[in-house]
Coordinates of C-alpha atoms in Angstrom, one line a residue:
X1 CA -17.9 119.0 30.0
X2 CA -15.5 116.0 29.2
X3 CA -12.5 116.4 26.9
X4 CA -12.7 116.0 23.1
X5 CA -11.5 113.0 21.6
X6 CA -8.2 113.3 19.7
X7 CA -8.6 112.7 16.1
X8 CA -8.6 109.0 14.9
X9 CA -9.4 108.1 18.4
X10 CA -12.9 105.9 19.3
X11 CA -15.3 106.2 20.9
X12 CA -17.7 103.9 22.9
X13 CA -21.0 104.6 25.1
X14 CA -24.2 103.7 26.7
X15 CA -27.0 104.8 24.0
X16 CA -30.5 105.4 25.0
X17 CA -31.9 102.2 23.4
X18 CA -30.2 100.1 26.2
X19 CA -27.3 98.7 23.7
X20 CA -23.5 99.3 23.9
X21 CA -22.3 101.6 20.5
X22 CA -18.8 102.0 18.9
X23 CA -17.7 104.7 16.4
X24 CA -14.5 104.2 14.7
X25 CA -12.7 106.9 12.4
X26 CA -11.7 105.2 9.6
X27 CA -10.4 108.1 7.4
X28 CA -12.2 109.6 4.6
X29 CA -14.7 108.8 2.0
X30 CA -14.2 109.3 -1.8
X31 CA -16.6 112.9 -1.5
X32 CA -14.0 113.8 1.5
X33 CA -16.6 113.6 4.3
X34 CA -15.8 111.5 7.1
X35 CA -15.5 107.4 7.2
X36 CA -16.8 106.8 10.9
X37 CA -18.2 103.3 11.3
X38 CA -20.3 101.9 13.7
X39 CA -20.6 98.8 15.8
X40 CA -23.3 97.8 18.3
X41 CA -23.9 95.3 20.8
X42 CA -25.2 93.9 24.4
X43 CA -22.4 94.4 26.4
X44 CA -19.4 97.1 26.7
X45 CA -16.9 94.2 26.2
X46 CA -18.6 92.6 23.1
X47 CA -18.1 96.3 21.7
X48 CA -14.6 96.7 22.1
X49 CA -13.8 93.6 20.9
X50 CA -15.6 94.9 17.3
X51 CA -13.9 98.5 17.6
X52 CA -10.2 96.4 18.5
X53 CA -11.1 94.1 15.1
X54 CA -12.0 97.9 13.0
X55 CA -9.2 99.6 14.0
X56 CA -6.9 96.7 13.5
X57 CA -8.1 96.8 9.8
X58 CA -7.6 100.4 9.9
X59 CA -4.0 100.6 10.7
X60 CA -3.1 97.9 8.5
X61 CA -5.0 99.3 5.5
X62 CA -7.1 96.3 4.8
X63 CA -10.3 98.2 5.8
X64 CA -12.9 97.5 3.4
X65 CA -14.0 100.6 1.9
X66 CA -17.2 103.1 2.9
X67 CA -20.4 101.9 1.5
X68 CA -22.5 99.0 1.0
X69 CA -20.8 96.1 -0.2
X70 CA -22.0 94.7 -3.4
X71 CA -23.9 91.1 -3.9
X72 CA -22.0 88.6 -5.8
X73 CA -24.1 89.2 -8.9
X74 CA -23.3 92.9 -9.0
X75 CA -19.9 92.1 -8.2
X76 CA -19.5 89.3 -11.2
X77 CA -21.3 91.8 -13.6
X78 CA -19.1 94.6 -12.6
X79 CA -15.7 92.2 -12.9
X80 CA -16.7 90.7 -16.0
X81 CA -17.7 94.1 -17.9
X82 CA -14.8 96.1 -16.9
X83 CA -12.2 94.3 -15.0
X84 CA -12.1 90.9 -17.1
X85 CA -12.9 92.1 -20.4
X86 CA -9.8 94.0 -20.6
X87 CA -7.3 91.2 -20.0
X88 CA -9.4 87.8 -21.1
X89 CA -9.3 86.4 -25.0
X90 CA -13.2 87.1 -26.3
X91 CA -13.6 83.1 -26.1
X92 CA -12.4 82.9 -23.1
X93 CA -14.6 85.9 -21.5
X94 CA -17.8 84.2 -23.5
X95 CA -17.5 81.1 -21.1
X96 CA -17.0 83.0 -17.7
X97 CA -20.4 84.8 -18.7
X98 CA -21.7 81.6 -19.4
X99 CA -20.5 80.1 -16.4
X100 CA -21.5 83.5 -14.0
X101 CA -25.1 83.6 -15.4
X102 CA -26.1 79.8 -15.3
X103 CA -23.9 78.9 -12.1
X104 CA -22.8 81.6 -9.9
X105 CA -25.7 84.5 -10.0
X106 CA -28.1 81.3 -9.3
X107 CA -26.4 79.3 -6.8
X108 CA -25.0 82.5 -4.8
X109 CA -25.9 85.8 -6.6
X110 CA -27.8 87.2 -3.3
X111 CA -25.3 87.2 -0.9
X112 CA -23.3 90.1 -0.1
X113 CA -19.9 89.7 -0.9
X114 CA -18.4 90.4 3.0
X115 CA -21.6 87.7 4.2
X116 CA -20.3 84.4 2.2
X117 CA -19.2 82.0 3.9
X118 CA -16.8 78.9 2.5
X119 CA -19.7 76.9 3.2
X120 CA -22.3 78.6 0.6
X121 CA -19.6 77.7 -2.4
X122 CA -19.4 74.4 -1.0
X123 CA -23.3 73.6 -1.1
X124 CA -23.4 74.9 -4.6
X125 CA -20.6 72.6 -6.1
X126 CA -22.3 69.8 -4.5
X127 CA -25.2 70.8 -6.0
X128 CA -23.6 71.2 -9.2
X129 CA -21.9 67.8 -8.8
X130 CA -25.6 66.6 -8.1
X131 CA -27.2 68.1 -11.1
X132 CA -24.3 66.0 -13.5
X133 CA -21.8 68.9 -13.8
X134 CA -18.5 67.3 -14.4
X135 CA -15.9 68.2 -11.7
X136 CA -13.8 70.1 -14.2
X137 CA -17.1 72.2 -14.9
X138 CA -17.1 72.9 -11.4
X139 CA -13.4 73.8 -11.0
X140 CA -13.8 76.1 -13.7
X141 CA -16.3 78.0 -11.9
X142 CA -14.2 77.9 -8.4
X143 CA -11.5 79.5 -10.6
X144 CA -13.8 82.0 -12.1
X145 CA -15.3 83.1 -8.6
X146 CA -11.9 82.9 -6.5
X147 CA -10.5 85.4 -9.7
X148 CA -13.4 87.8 -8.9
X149 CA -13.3 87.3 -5.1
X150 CA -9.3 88.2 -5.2
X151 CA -9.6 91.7 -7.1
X152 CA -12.5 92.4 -4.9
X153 CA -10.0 91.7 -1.8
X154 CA -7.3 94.1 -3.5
X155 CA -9.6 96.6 -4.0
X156 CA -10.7 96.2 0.0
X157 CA -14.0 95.6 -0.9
X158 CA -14.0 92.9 1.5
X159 CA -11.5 91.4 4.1
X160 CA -10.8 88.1 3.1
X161 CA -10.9 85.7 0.1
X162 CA -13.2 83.3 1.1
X163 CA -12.8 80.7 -1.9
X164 CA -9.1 80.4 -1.0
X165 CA -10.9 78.5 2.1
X166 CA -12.5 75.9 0.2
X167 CA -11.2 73.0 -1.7
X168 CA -12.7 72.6 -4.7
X169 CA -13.6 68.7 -6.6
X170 CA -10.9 66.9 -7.6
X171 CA -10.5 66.6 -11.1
X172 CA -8.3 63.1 -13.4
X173 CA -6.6 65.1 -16.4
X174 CA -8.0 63.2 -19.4
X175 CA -6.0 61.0 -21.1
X176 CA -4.9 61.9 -24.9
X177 CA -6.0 59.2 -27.6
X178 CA -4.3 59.9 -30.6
X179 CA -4.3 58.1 -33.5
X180 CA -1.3 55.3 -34.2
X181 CA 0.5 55.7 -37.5
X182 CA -1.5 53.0 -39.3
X183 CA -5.2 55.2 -37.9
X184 CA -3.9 58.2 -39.0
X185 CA -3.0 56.6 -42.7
X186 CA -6.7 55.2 -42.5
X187 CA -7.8 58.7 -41.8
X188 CA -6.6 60.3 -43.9
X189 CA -7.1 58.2 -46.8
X190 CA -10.6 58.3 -45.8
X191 CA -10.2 62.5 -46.2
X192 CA -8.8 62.1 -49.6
X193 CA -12.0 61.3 -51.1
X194 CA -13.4 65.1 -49.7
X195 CA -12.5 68.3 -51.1
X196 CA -11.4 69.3 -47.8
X197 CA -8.6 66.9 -47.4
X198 CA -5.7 69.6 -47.1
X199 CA -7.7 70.9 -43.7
X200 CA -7.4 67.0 -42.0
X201 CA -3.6 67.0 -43.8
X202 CA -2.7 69.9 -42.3
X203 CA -4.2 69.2 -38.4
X204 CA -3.2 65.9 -38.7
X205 CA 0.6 66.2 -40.1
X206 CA 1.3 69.6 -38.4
X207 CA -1.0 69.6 -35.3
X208 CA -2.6 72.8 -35.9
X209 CA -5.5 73.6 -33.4
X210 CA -9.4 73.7 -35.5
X211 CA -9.2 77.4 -35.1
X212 CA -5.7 78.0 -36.2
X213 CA -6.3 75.6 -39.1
X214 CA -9.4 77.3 -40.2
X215 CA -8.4 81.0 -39.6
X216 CA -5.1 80.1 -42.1
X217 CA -5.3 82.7 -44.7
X218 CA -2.8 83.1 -48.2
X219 CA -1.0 86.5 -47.5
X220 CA 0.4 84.1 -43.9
X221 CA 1.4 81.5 -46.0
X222 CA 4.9 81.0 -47.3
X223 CA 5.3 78.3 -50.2
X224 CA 8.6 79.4 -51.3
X225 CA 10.4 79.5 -47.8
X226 CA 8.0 76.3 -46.8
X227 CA 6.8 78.5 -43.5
X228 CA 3.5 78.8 -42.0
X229 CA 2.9 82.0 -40.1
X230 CA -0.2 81.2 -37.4
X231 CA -1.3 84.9 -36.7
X232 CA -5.1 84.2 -36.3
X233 CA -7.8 82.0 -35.7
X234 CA -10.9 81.6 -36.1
X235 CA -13.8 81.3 -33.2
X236 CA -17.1 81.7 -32.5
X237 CA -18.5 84.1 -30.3
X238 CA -21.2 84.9 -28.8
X239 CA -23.4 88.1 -30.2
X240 CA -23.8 91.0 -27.7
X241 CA -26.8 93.3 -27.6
X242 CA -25.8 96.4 -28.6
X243 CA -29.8 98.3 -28.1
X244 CA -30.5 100.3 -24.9
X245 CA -33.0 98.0 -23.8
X246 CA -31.6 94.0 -24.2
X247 CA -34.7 93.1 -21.9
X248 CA -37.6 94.3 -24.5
X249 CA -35.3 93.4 -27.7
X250 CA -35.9 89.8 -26.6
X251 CA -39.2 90.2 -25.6
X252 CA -40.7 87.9 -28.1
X253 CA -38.1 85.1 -27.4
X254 CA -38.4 85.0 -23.5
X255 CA -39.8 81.8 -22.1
X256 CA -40.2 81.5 -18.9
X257 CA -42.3 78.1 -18.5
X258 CA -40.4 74.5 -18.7
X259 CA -41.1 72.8 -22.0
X260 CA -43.6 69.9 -21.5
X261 CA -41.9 66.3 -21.2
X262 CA -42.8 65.9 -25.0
X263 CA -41.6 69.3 -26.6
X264 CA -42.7 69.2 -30.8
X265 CA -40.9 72.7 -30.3
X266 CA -37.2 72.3 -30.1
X267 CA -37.4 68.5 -31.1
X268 CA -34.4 69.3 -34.0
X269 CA -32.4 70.7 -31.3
X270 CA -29.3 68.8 -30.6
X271 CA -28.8 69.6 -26.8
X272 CA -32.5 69.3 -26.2
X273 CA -34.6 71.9 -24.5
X274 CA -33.4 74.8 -23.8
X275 CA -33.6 76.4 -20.3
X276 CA -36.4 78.9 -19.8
X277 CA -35.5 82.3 -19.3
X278 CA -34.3 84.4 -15.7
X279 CA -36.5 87.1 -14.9
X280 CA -35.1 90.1 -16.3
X281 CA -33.3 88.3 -19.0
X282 CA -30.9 89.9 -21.1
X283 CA -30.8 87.0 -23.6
X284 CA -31.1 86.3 -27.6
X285 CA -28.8 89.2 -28.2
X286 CA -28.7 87.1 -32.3
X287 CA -31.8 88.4 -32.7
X288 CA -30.9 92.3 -32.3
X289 CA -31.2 94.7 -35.0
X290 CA -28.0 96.3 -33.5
X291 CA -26.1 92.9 -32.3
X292 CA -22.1 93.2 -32.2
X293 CA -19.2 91.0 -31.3
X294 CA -20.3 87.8 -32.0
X295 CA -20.3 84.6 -35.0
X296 CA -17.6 84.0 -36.6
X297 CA -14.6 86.0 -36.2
X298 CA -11.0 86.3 -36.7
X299 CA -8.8 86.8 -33.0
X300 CA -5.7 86.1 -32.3
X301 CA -4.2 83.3 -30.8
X302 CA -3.5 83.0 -26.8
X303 CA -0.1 83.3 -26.8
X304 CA 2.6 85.0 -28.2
X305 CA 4.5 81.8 -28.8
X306 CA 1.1 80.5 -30.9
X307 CA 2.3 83.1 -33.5
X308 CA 6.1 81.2 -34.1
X309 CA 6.3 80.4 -37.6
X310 CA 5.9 76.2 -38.3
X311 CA 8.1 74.7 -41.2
X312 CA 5.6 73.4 -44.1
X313 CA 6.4 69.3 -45.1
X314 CA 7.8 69.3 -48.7
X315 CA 5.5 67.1 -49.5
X316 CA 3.1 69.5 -48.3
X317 CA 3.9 72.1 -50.8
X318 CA 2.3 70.8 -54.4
X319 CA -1.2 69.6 -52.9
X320 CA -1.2 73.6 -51.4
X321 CA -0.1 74.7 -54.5
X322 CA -2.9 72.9 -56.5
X323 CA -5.8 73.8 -53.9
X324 CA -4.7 77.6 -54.4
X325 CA -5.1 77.3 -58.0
X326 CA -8.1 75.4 -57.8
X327 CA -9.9 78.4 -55.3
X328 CA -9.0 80.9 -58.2
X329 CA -11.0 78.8 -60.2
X330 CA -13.8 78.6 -57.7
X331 CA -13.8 82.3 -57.8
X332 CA -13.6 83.2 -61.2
X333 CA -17.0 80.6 -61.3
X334 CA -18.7 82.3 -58.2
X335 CA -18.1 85.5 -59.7
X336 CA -19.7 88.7 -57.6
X337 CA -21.3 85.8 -55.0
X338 CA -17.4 85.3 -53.9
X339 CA -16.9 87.0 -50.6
X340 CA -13.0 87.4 -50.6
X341 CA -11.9 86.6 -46.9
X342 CA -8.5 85.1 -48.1
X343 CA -8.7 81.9 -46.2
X344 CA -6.4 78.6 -47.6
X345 CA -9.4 76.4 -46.8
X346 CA -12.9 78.1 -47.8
X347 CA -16.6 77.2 -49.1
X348 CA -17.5 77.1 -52.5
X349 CA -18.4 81.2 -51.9
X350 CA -14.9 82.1 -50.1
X351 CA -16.4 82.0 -46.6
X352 CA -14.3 80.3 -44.3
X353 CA -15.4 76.6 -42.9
X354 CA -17.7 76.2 -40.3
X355 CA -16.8 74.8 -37.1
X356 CA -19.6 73.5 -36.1
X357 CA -19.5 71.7 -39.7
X358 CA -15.6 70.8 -39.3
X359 CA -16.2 68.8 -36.1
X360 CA -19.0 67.0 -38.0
X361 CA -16.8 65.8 -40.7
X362 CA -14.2 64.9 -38.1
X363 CA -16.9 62.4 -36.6
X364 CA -17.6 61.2 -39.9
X365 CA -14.3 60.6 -41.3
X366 CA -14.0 58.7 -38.0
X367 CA -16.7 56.2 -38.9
X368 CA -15.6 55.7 -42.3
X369 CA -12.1 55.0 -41.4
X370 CA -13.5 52.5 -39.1
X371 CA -11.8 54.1 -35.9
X372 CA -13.3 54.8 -32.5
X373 CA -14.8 57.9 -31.2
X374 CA -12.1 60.7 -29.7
X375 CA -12.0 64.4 -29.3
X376 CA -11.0 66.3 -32.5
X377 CA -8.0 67.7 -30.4
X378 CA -7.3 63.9 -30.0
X379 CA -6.6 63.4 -33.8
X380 CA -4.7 66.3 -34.7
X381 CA -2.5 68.2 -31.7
X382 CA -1.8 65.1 -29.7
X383 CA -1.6 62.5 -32.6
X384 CA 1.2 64.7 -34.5
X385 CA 2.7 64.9 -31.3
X386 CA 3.1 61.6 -30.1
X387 CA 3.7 60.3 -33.7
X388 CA 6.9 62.9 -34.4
X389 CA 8.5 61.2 -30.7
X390 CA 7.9 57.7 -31.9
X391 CA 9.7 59.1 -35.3
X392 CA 12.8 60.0 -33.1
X393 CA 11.9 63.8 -33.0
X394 CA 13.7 65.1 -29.6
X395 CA 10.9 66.5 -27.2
X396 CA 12.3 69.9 -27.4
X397 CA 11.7 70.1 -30.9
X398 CA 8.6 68.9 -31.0
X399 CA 7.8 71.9 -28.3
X400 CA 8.8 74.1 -31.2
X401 CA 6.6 72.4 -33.7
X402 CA 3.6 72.7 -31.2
X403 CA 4.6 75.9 -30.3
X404 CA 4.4 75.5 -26.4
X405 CA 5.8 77.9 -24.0
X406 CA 7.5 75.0 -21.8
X407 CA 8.5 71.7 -22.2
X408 CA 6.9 70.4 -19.7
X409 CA 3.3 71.3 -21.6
X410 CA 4.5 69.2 -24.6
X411 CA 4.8 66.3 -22.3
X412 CA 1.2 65.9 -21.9
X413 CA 0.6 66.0 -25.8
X414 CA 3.0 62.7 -26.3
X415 CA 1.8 60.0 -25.3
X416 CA 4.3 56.6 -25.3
X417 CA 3.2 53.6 -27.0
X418 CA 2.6 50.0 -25.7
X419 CA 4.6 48.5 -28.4
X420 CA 7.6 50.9 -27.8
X421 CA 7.1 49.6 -24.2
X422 CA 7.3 46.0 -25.5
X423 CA 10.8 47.1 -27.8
X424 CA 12.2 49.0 -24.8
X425 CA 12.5 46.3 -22.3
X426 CA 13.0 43.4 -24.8
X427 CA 16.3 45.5 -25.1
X428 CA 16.7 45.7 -21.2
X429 CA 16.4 42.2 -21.0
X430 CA 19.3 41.4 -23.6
X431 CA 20.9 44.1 -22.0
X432 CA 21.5 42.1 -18.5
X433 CA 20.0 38.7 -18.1
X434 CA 22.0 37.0 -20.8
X435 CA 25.5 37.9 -19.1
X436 CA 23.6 37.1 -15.8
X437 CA 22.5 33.2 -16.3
X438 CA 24.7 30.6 -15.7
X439 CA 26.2 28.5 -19.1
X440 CA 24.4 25.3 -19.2
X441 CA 26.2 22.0 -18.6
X442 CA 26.4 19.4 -21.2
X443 CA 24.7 16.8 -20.5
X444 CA 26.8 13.5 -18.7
X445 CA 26.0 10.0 -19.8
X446 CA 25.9 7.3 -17.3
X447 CA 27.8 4.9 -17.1
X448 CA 28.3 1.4 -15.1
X449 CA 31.3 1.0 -12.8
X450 CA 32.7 -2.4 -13.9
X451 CA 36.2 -4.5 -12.6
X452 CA 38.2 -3.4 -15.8
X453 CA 37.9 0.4 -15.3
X454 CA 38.5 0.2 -11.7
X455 CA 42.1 -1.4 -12.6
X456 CA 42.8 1.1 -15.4
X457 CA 42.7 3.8 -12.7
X458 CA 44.4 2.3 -10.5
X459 CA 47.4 1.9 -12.8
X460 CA 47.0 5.7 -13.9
X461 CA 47.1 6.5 -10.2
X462 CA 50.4 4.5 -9.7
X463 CA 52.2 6.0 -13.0
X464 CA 51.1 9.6 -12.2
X465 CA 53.0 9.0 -8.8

């Protein structure tokens, strides 16, 4: 009878089916019953190799745990509902969803989590890149999946981080277009003609982000100490079932067929076709009796420094004046239609502004000022930035007025002008090359050598001696 093992110790032998098996002790699993885990090959040597790898896991503690390991969709869903959602802004946890379900769970949802390789998340960004994702689409999703990947390695669900293996597209930061002095002027005189000209006054002159801007509200509005106080904003989120069954709540929305190359269906649609449905979609959660979490909503802002009070122009402070007057008026006509949310710019009924709407005016006011198409983020945030450093503002400062956590942030949001290129080394040139050239000569007349001035300088000679 041969000797029992000591605990923790493995143990490897010749089974019946002709194949080499390890068992290795790895400790205990969460009901208290024995980790053992087993490896199996050809030879005796290919076997130890596999129990020298386990154990090495073992006594460094980077064992993955007992069980079977998860598929990247289970994984992603798991992350997003209950790891993610406790730490992420709603917006921002809306667009990993968005990202997960149309990008990850299709391009590598099956795999197990300790069976992908660097190489499956490199076929499915070139496939992405293939389909017309932009590259910063696709880095977005590395980032998502490398965040999921690195709690799952934490947590030892799996050994190693595989998307710290793989580089992911290179991506050109986009270069800011704001408006000069004389486009903004154009602007906004083309907003003055609109009731909503305090909104473009207030993103263009102060830089205030769309959802900061429209998610101002009185009671965070200081006329008499001239202070704006940026507490909230306002976004659009996505709705969220909130039945038992999402799957049979949208059961009369779910397509899953293509729409035919000439669609009379969703020809109003903006972004075209949309794509048909997963099997097992969760989708149309707007159309749900019970629906929560989602249209428009107030949240607060990303950071802490977002919230820093921003002094209000003096100029500012009568037009403000006047439109808060001229909303009590509005309510006193709208009477019980007014839905009092207490927003500085609001619809005829007191409901804040649309987005969606906002961006359209933006694009509009665009036309009509007879400037070229740029992001709305173009011709407010980085326009008041780069207008307050050609006014002299030091960049510090203007960190404060943008409310950026480092300096080095507000750099990217000012953007130097060709013409104060032009003034600056007009100045270096007067500052060197005049003192450099050489004073030029007068110019010398010539003149004919003749017998008379040959003797005058000879006598000059002889009385100079």
């Amino acid at each position: 009878m041969s000797p029992r093992k000591p605990n923790m110790e493995s143990s490897i032998y010749l089974g019946t089916d002709g194949r080499w098996h390890g068992r290795v002790t790895m400790g205990v699993k969460p009901d208290g019953s024995p980790d053992r885990r087993h490896r199996t090959g050809k030879t005796e040597a290919e076997v130890a190799r596999k129990v020298r790898a386990l154990e090495k896991l073992r006594d460094e503690q980077r064992a993955p745990k007992a069980g079977r390991v998860p598929t990247v969709q289970q994984w992603m869903e798991t992350y997003l509902t209950t790891i993610a959602s406790l730490k992420l802004k709603p917006r921002s946890l809306d667009d990993y969803w968005s990202k997960t379900r149309n990008d990850i769970i299709p391009g590598i949802g099956q795999h197990r989590l300790n069976k992908l390789e660097p190489e499956h998340l490199e076929t499915m960004y070139a496939a992405m890149l293939e389909e017309g994702h932009a590259p910063s689409h696709v880095l977005k999703v590395h980032r998502i999946l490398s965040r999921a990947l690195k709690i799952a390695h934490r947590r030892r669900i799996i050994v190693e981080n595989v998307a710290t293996l793989v580089d992911p597209p290179t991506v050109d930061e986009t270069e800011a277009n704001p408006f000069t002095q004389e486009e903004a002027r154009a602007f906004l005189e083309a907003a003055a003609k609109r009731p909503t000209f305090m909104r473009w006054l207030v993103g263009v002159g102060m830089g205030f982000r769309q959802g900061e801007t429209l998610g101002m509200r009185w009671k965070y509005v200081d006329l008499d100490a001239e202070l704006f106080h940026p507490r909230w904003q306002l976004q659009r989120l996505t709705w969220r079932h909130g039945c038992a069954a999402p799957h049979a709540c949208g059961e009369r929305l779910h397509r899953f067929e293509k729409c035919p190359p000439v669609c009379t269906v969703h020809q109003g649609y903006k972004r075209g076709c949309p794509e048909p449905c997963e099997k097992g979609c969760t989708r149309h959660a707007s159309a749900c009796p019970e629906r929560k979490g989602g249209g428009l909503v107030f949240t607060r802002p990303k950071t802490k420094k977002s919230q820093n009070p921003v002094p209000i122009p003096p100029p500012f402070i009568p037009p403000l004046k006047d439109l808060r007057a001229l909303q009590e008026e509005e309510r006193a006509a709208a009477g019980n239609l007014w839905q009092d949310h207490g927003v500085v710019f609001a619809r005829p009924d007191g409901r804040p502004l649309d987005p969606r709407q906002d961006w359209e005016e933006f694009k509009e006011l665009l036309a009509e000022a007879g400037i070229d198409d740029r992001r709305l983020y173009d011709g407010s945030r980085h326009t008041a930035g780069t207008i307050l450093n050609e006014l002299g503002v030091p960049l510090v400062t203007i960190m404060e007025i943008l409310r950026h956590t480092q300096v080095t942030q507000t750099r990217r949001y000012v953007k130097g002008r060709s013409e104060q290129s032009r003034d600056a080394m007009k100045r270096m040139g007067n500052a060197f090359l005049p003192q450099l050239l050489p004073r030029p000569q007068e110019p010398t007349q010539e003149r004919i050598e003749n017998s008379d001035s040959r003797t005058t300088r000879s006598r000059l000679r002889r009385r100079i001696r």
